[in-house]
């Protein structure tokens, strides 16, 4: 199969012929039809987050099951599926208490092949390291069955792929992590694919005011399509003060969707007493967030994180697809460009340069 291989940080991906193993126990081979290019991929491409090289990036994908290994019960050949980077084991404390999205952070070896087994991905005698249990910048993926959810075969693949990361991260954080209430006020800091999805989720949840915060007027204009009611550009002044002025003291909920120390702290400061700030963006290792400690006590403001939207993806994905069919989840507006494998490096650069017209660039296979 063809794949886009990362061999050196911040260098163009190499389009190579790569070999992929046959499915073993509980493994599934999927032929991909669409893969979203996510800002998380940029963090690993440019070296901000470390990963063993060489590797194949990509993690936001949809396709059709080709083969299954022994003991697979969740999917069968011919099923249309969406992948996720947060698989679950189903038996650990986190799974049994309804927090499946945390499982992979403590049980990651369960979803990989044993060191003595043949690698899933290789080029000649060279082993390629699988990225986030997936490595989706390729024509096929070989994954544990608990990374997949079968979906309606009528669902368009380009839109379906986006559900697997950006959409579930944004919408799921609104629904599951923050539990936004109808009539409440919301601020979303960063209007990329995840931020736009959080805005969309807040609109579905019934928030009365949704304040989009971004340095790009183009992205703020896009945010209106997803349900934003108010718009703040930090170029026009302190965004915290702008949000407080709009709301008469701060919002009930804020979401940081960039991954910076400054914006994480600003999202907390935008809250009114008893407000909840949810950090969604990937803050680099070693970076600490500082907030006024006394406020945690006297105002009961809360600062929390959410990984992959605190998802229960086999329940969430079909529901999100139904919302899309109803015209309430605006996946069509998220797809800003369709590219081939050879366009991925350019797509990553677009995201790194923070181009205002880019929401989600999607690799589409024939």
Short mmCIF file of C-alpha atoms in Angstrom, two decimals:
data_model
loop_
_atom_site.label_atom_id
_atom_site.label_comp_id
_atom_site.label_asym_id
_atom_site.label_seq_id
_atom_site.Cartn_x
_atom_site.Cartn_y
_atom_site.Cartn_z
CA UNK A 1 0.00 0.00 0.00
CA UNK A 2 1.01 3.65 -0.34
CA UNK A 3 1.57 5.71 2.80
CA UNK A 4 2.95 9.11 3.81
CA UNK A 5 5.95 8.33 6.04
CA UNK A 6 7.48 10.76 8.55
CA UNK A 7 11.22 10.17 8.75
CA UNK A 8 12.42 13.51 10.11
CA UNK A 9 10.53 16.23 12.02
CA UNK A 10 9.42 19.26 10.06
CA UNK A 11 10.41 17.73 6.72
CA UNK A 12 8.10 16.74 3.85
CA UNK A 13 6.42 13.38 4.31
CA UNK A 14 7.73 10.67 2.01
CA UNK A 15 5.14 8.85 -0.14
CA UNK A 16 6.32 5.24 -0.01
CA UNK A 17 5.23 1.69 -0.73
CA UNK A 18 4.67 0.11 2.69
CA UNK A 19 3.74 -3.41 3.77
CA UNK A 20 0.98 -4.16 6.23
CA UNK A 21 0.50 -7.45 8.09
CA UNK A 22 -2.54 -9.71 8.08
CA UNK A 23 -5.00 -9.40 10.96
CA UNK A 24 -4.16 -11.36 14.09
CA UNK A 25 -6.48 -12.04 17.04
CA UNK A 26 -8.87 -9.12 17.62
CA UNK A 27 -7.31 -7.18 14.74
CA UNK A 28 -9.09 -5.63 11.77
CA UNK A 29 -7.76 -4.57 8.36
CA UNK A 30 -9.53 -1.50 7.00
CA UNK A 31 -9.25 0.04 3.54
CA UNK A 32 -9.48 3.76 4.12
CA UNK A 33 -11.69 6.07 2.13
CA UNK A 34 -11.10 9.40 3.88
CA UNK A 35 -8.66 10.83 6.45
CA UNK A 36 -8.83 14.25 8.08
CA UNK A 37 -5.64 16.24 8.62
CA UNK A 38 -5.75 17.34 12.26
CA UNK A 39 -3.71 19.94 14.12
CA UNK A 40 -2.60 17.15 16.47
CA UNK A 41 -0.73 15.65 13.51
CA UNK A 42 1.12 18.96 13.17
CA UNK A 43 2.41 18.72 16.75
CA UNK A 44 4.09 15.39 15.97
CA UNK A 45 5.18 16.40 12.46
CA UNK A 46 7.04 19.49 13.67
CA UNK A 47 8.55 17.73 16.69
CA UNK A 48 6.66 19.60 19.43
CA UNK A 49 5.49 16.20 20.68
CA UNK A 50 7.99 13.34 20.50
CA UNK A 51 7.30 10.07 18.68
CA UNK A 52 9.47 7.19 17.55
CA UNK A 53 10.50 7.49 13.91
CA UNK A 54 9.93 6.48 11.21
CA UNK A 55 6.16 6.57 11.55
CA UNK A 56 2.99 7.14 9.58
CA UNK A 57 0.93 9.97 11.05
CA UNK A 58 -2.83 10.37 10.73
CA UNK A 59 -5.61 9.35 13.09
CA UNK A 60 -8.96 10.76 11.85
CA UNK A 61 -10.18 8.14 9.41
CA UNK A 62 -13.09 6.27 7.88
CA UNK A 63 -13.15 3.25 5.59
CA UNK A 64 -14.45 -0.23 4.85
CA UNK A 65 -13.47 -3.41 6.69
CA UNK A 66 -11.54 -5.80 4.42
CA UNK A 67 -10.49 -8.59 6.77
CA UNK A 68 -10.89 -9.54 10.42
CA UNK A 69 -8.76 -11.76 12.64
CA UNK A 70 -9.91 -14.37 15.11
CA UNK A 71 -12.07 -13.36 18.09
CA UNK A 72 -13.31 -10.18 16.37
CA UNK A 73 -16.97 -9.54 17.16
CA UNK A 74 -17.49 -5.78 16.79
CA UNK A 75 -17.25 -5.53 12.98
CA UNK A 76 -17.27 -7.74 9.90
CA UNK A 77 -15.96 -7.46 6.31
CA UNK A 78 -17.90 -4.89 4.34
CA UNK A 79 -18.80 -2.74 7.34
CA UNK A 80 -18.25 0.99 7.02
CA UNK A 81 -16.30 2.17 10.05
CA UNK A 82 -14.87 5.24 11.75
CA UNK A 83 -11.67 4.92 13.79
CA UNK A 84 -10.63 6.57 17.03
CA UNK A 85 -7.27 6.96 18.76
CA UNK A 86 -8.73 6.16 22.20
CA UNK A 87 -9.57 2.42 22.20
CA UNK A 88 -11.04 0.77 25.26
CA UNK A 89 -10.44 -2.58 26.95
CA UNK A 90 -13.87 -2.88 28.57
CA UNK A 91 -12.62 -4.35 31.85
CA UNK A 92 -10.48 -1.72 33.62
CA UNK A 93 -11.65 0.71 36.31
CA UNK A 94 -12.07 3.53 33.80
CA UNK A 95 -14.14 1.52 31.35
CA UNK A 96 -16.32 0.06 34.10
CA UNK A 97 -17.05 3.51 35.52
CA UNK A 98 -17.98 4.99 32.14
CA UNK A 99 -14.70 6.77 31.37
CA UNK A 100 -13.59 4.76 28.34
CA UNK A 101 -11.64 7.64 26.81
CA UNK A 102 -9.02 7.42 29.58
CA UNK A 103 -8.45 3.66 29.15
CA UNK A 104 -5.86 3.96 26.39
CA UNK A 105 -3.69 6.30 28.44
CA UNK A 106 -3.06 3.60 31.05
CA UNK A 107 -3.62 0.40 29.05
CA UNK A 108 -1.90 1.27 25.76
CA UNK A 109 0.08 -2.03 25.48
CA UNK A 110 -3.21 -3.96 25.34
CA UNK A 111 -3.93 -2.52 21.90
CA UNK A 112 -0.52 -3.14 20.36
CA UNK A 113 1.18 -6.29 19.15
CA UNK A 114 3.60 -7.96 21.55
CA UNK A 115 7.29 -7.11 20.98
CA UNK A 116 8.00 -10.67 19.80
CA UNK A 117 5.24 -10.51 17.15
CA UNK A 118 5.74 -9.29 13.59
CA UNK A 119 5.13 -5.53 13.28
CA UNK A 120 1.88 -4.29 11.82
CA UNK A 121 3.71 -1.90 9.48
CA UNK A 122 7.06 -2.29 7.76
CA UNK A 123 9.06 -1.28 4.71
CA UNK A 124 11.37 -4.11 3.66
CA UNK A 125 13.19 -5.10 6.88
CA UNK A 126 12.46 -1.74 8.52
CA UNK A 127 9.72 -1.54 11.16
CA UNK A 128 7.47 1.50 10.98
CA UNK A 129 6.11 2.72 14.30
CA UNK A 130 2.32 2.86 14.46
CA UNK A 131 1.00 6.30 15.39
CA UNK A 132 -1.72 6.53 18.07
CA UNK A 133 -2.84 2.95 17.42
CA UNK A 134 -3.78 3.94 13.85
CA UNK A 135 -1.32 5.49 11.31
CA UNK A 136 -4.07 6.67 8.98
CA UNK A 137 -2.07 8.58 6.34
CA UNK A 138 -2.11 5.39 4.31
CA UNK A 139 -4.40 3.37 2.09
CA UNK A 140 -5.02 0.80 4.85
CA UNK A 141 -4.86 0.49 8.63
CA UNK A 142 -4.47 -2.60 10.80
CA UNK A 143 -5.94 -1.97 14.23
CA UNK A 144 -7.44 -3.50 17.35
CA UNK A 145 -11.19 -3.95 16.93
CA UNK A 146 -11.87 -1.60 19.85
CA UNK A 147 -10.59 1.33 17.82
CA UNK A 148 -13.51 1.01 15.39
CA UNK A 149 -17.21 1.81 15.28
CA UNK A 150 -19.49 0.52 12.53
CA UNK A 151 -21.61 3.27 10.97
CA UNK A 152 -24.47 3.76 8.53
CA UNK A 153 -23.12 2.88 5.04
CA UNK A 154 -25.02 5.84 3.59
CA UNK A 155 -22.90 8.28 5.59
CA UNK A 156 -20.44 10.23 3.34
CA UNK A 157 -16.92 9.08 4.17
CA UNK A 158 -15.21 12.49 4.20
CA UNK A 159 -17.68 13.78 6.77
CA UNK A 160 -17.65 10.52 8.72
CA UNK A 161 -13.86 10.64 9.14
CA UNK A 162 -14.07 13.99 10.92
CA UNK A 163 -16.24 12.51 13.65
CA UNK A 164 -13.33 10.29 14.72
CA UNK A 165 -11.27 13.10 16.25
CA UNK A 166 -12.06 16.78 15.76
CA UNK A 167 -15.81 16.49 16.04
CA UNK A 168 -15.97 14.07 18.97
CA UNK A 169 -13.29 16.11 20.76
CA UNK A 170 -15.23 19.36 20.41
CA UNK A 171 -18.82 18.16 20.69
CA UNK A 172 -18.01 15.47 23.23
CA UNK A 173 -16.27 17.95 25.52
CA UNK A 174 -19.43 20.05 25.49
CA UNK A 175 -21.80 17.14 26.10
CA UNK A 176 -19.78 14.86 28.38
CA UNK A 177 -16.97 16.79 30.07
CA UNK A 178 -18.58 20.18 30.68
CA UNK A 179 -22.24 19.13 30.43
CA UNK A 180 -23.31 22.49 29.03
CA UNK A 181 -26.82 23.42 30.14
CA UNK A 182 -29.56 25.01 28.01
CA UNK A 183 -29.58 28.78 28.35
CA UNK A 184 -25.99 29.00 29.62
CA UNK A 185 -23.20 31.12 28.17
CA UNK A 186 -20.13 29.66 26.47
CA UNK A 187 -16.77 30.96 25.20
CA UNK A 188 -14.70 28.91 22.75
CA UNK A 189 -11.07 29.98 22.37
CA UNK A 190 -9.71 28.89 18.99
CA UNK A 191 -11.92 28.33 15.96
CA UNK A 192 -10.14 25.52 14.10
CA UNK A 193 -11.85 22.21 13.46
CA UNK A 194 -12.11 21.31 17.15
CA UNK A 195 -13.23 24.78 18.21
CA UNK A 196 -15.89 24.95 15.49
CA UNK A 197 -17.15 21.55 16.64
CA UNK A 198 -17.32 22.80 20.24
CA UNK A 199 -19.32 25.80 19.04
CA UNK A 200 -21.63 23.49 17.12
CA UNK A 201 -22.03 21.27 20.18
CA UNK A 202 -22.84 24.25 22.39
CA UNK A 203 -25.51 25.35 19.93
CA UNK A 204 -27.04 21.85 19.93
CA UNK A 205 -26.91 21.83 23.74
CA UNK A 206 -28.98 25.04 23.79
CA UNK A 207 -26.47 27.61 25.00
CA UNK A 208 -27.98 31.09 24.85
CA UNK A 209 -24.77 32.88 23.91
CA UNK A 210 -21.72 31.33 22.28
CA UNK A 211 -18.69 33.60 22.06
CA UNK A 212 -16.09 32.65 19.45
CA UNK A 213 -12.54 33.88 20.21
CA UNK A 214 -9.86 33.85 17.51
CA UNK A 215 -7.18 36.07 15.97
CA UNK A 216 -8.53 35.34 12.47
CA UNK A 217 -11.56 37.27 11.26
CA UNK A 218 -12.03 34.58 8.61
CA UNK A 219 -12.35 31.90 11.29
CA UNK A 220 -14.72 34.06 13.28
CA UNK A 221 -16.88 34.36 10.18
CA UNK A 222 -16.85 30.57 9.86
CA UNK A 223 -17.84 30.25 13.51
CA UNK A 224 -21.13 31.99 12.80
CA UNK A 225 -22.16 29.09 10.55
CA UNK A 226 -21.65 26.70 13.47
CA UNK A 227 -23.75 28.66 15.94
CA UNK A 228 -21.57 31.40 17.43
CA UNK A 229 -23.58 34.45 18.50
CA UNK A 230 -20.75 36.80 19.49
CA UNK A 231 -17.20 37.28 18.24
CA UNK A 232 -13.99 38.38 19.96
CA UNK A 233 -10.70 39.09 18.20
CA UNK A 234 -7.82 39.57 20.69
CA UNK A 235 -6.30 42.03 18.24
CA UNK A 236 -9.02 44.44 19.37
CA UNK A 237 -8.11 44.24 23.07
CA UNK A 238 -7.86 41.88 26.03
CA UNK A 239 -10.10 38.90 25.13
CA UNK A 240 -10.90 38.23 28.80
CA UNK A 241 -12.23 41.75 29.28
CA UNK A 242 -14.14 41.57 25.99
CA UNK A 243 -15.86 38.34 27.07
CA UNK A 244 -16.68 39.71 30.51
CA UNK A 245 -18.13 42.87 28.99
CA UNK A 246 -20.33 40.85 26.62
CA UNK A 247 -21.65 38.65 29.42
CA UNK A 248 -21.73 40.99 32.39
CA UNK A 249 -19.06 39.18 34.34
CA UNK A 250 -17.99 36.01 32.53
CA UNK A 251 -19.31 32.82 30.98
CA UNK A 252 -20.64 29.64 32.56
CA UNK A 253 -18.42 27.46 30.37
CA UNK A 254 -15.22 28.03 28.40
CA UNK A 255 -13.28 25.73 26.10
CA UNK A 256 -9.61 26.13 25.15
CA UNK A 257 -9.07 24.58 21.72
CA UNK A 258 -5.54 25.73 20.79
CA UNK A 259 -3.07 24.23 23.26
CA UNK A 260 -1.21 27.28 24.57
CA UNK A 261 -0.41 28.34 28.12
CA UNK A 262 -1.71 31.87 27.49
CA UNK A 263 -5.04 30.85 26.01
CA UNK A 264 -5.59 28.15 28.65
CA UNK A 265 -5.16 30.75 31.37
CA UNK A 266 -7.37 33.22 29.52
CA UNK A 267 -10.13 30.64 29.15
CA UNK A 268 -10.14 30.18 32.93
CA UNK A 269 -10.19 33.93 33.58
CA UNK A 270 -13.23 34.31 31.28
CA UNK A 271 -15.39 32.37 33.75
CA UNK A 272 -17.97 33.73 36.14
CA UNK A 273 -18.08 32.22 39.67
CA UNK A 274 -18.74 28.45 39.57
CA UNK A 275 -17.86 28.42 35.88
CA UNK A 276 -16.07 25.47 34.26
CA UNK A 277 -13.11 25.79 31.90
CA UNK A 278 -12.29 22.71 29.81
CA UNK A 279 -8.85 22.40 28.21
CA UNK A 280 -9.09 20.56 24.89
CA UNK A 281 -5.98 21.82 23.08
CA UNK A 282 -2.75 19.81 23.22
CA UNK A 283 -0.52 21.77 25.59
CA UNK A 284 3.11 20.69 25.02
CA UNK A 285 4.91 18.54 27.60
CA UNK A 286 6.60 20.57 30.32
CA UNK A 287 4.27 23.57 29.99
CA UNK A 288 2.38 24.42 33.18
CA UNK A 289 -0.84 26.41 33.49
CA UNK A 290 -1.01 29.07 36.22
CA UNK A 291 -4.29 30.33 37.64
CA UNK A 292 -5.03 32.37 40.80
CA UNK A 293 -5.23 29.75 43.52
CA UNK A 294 -7.51 31.81 45.74
CA UNK A 295 -10.14 31.92 42.99
CA UNK A 296 -10.48 28.15 43.06
CA UNK A 297 -11.49 28.49 46.70
CA UNK A 298 -13.60 31.62 46.89
CA UNK A 299 -15.32 31.54 43.48
CA UNK A 300 -15.51 27.75 42.96
CA UNK A 301 -14.34 28.08 39.39
CA UNK A 302 -13.14 24.79 37.93
CA UNK A 303 -10.34 23.96 35.50
CA UNK A 304 -10.45 20.52 33.87
CA UNK A 305 -9.19 18.58 30.90
CA UNK A 306 -11.01 16.33 28.45
CA UNK A 307 -9.32 13.72 26.27
CA UNK A 308 -11.09 12.99 22.99
CA UNK A 309 -14.28 14.58 24.28
CA UNK A 310 -14.58 12.12 27.18
CA UNK A 311 -16.18 9.88 24.57
CA UNK A 312 -18.15 6.64 24.58
CA UNK A 313 -17.55 6.44 20.86
CA UNK A 314 -19.66 3.41 19.94
CA UNK A 315 -22.62 5.23 21.43
CA UNK A 316 -21.58 8.73 20.39
CA UNK A 317 -20.70 8.19 16.73
CA UNK A 318 -24.13 6.91 15.60
CA UNK A 319 -25.78 9.75 17.52
CA UNK A 320 -23.55 12.35 15.88
CA UNK A 321 -24.34 10.88 12.47
CA UNK A 322 -28.04 11.20 13.24
CA UNK A 323 -27.52 14.85 14.20
CA UNK A 324 -25.73 15.34 10.87
CA UNK A 325 -28.66 13.80 8.99
CA UNK A 326 -31.00 16.18 10.81
CA UNK A 327 -28.91 19.15 9.66
CA UNK A 328 -27.87 20.06 13.20
CA UNK A 329 -24.23 18.93 13.02
CA UNK A 330 -22.53 20.92 10.27
CA UNK A 331 -19.95 18.47 8.98
CA UNK A 332 -20.23 19.66 5.36
CA UNK A 333 -19.03 23.11 6.39
CA UNK A 334 -16.00 21.59 8.16
CA UNK A 335 -14.56 20.14 4.94
CA UNK A 336 -12.50 23.01 3.53
CA UNK A 337 -10.45 21.02 0.99
CA UNK A 338 -10.07 17.51 -0.44
CA UNK A 339 -6.56 16.31 -1.22
CA UNK A 340 -4.51 13.21 -2.04
CA UNK A 341 -1.69 11.61 -0.03
CA UNK A 342 0.84 13.84 -1.77
CA UNK A 343 -0.97 16.92 -0.45
CA UNK A 344 -0.58 16.10 3.24
CA UNK A 345 2.66 18.02 3.84
CA UNK A 346 1.07 21.14 2.40
CA UNK A 347 -2.03 20.57 4.51
CA UNK A 348 0.10 20.27 7.67
CA UNK A 349 1.89 23.49 6.75
CA UNK A 350 -1.45 25.25 6.25
CA UNK A 351 -2.47 24.31 9.77
CA UNK A 352 0.90 25.33 11.22
CA UNK A 353 0.63 28.70 9.46
CA UNK A 354 -2.90 29.05 10.90
CA UNK A 355 -4.49 29.88 7.57
CA UNK A 356 -7.87 31.43 8.33
CA UNK A 357 -9.79 29.62 5.62
CA UNK A 358 -8.81 26.12 6.78
CA UNK A 359 -11.15 24.06 8.95
CA UNK A 360 -10.48 20.45 7.93
CA UNK A 361 -8.48 19.28 4.91
CA UNK A 362 -9.44 15.72 4.05
CA UNK A 363 -7.42 13.08 2.21
CA UNK A 364 -9.85 11.24 -0.07
CA UNK A 365 -9.03 7.85 -1.62
CA UNK A 366 -10.71 6.46 -4.74
#
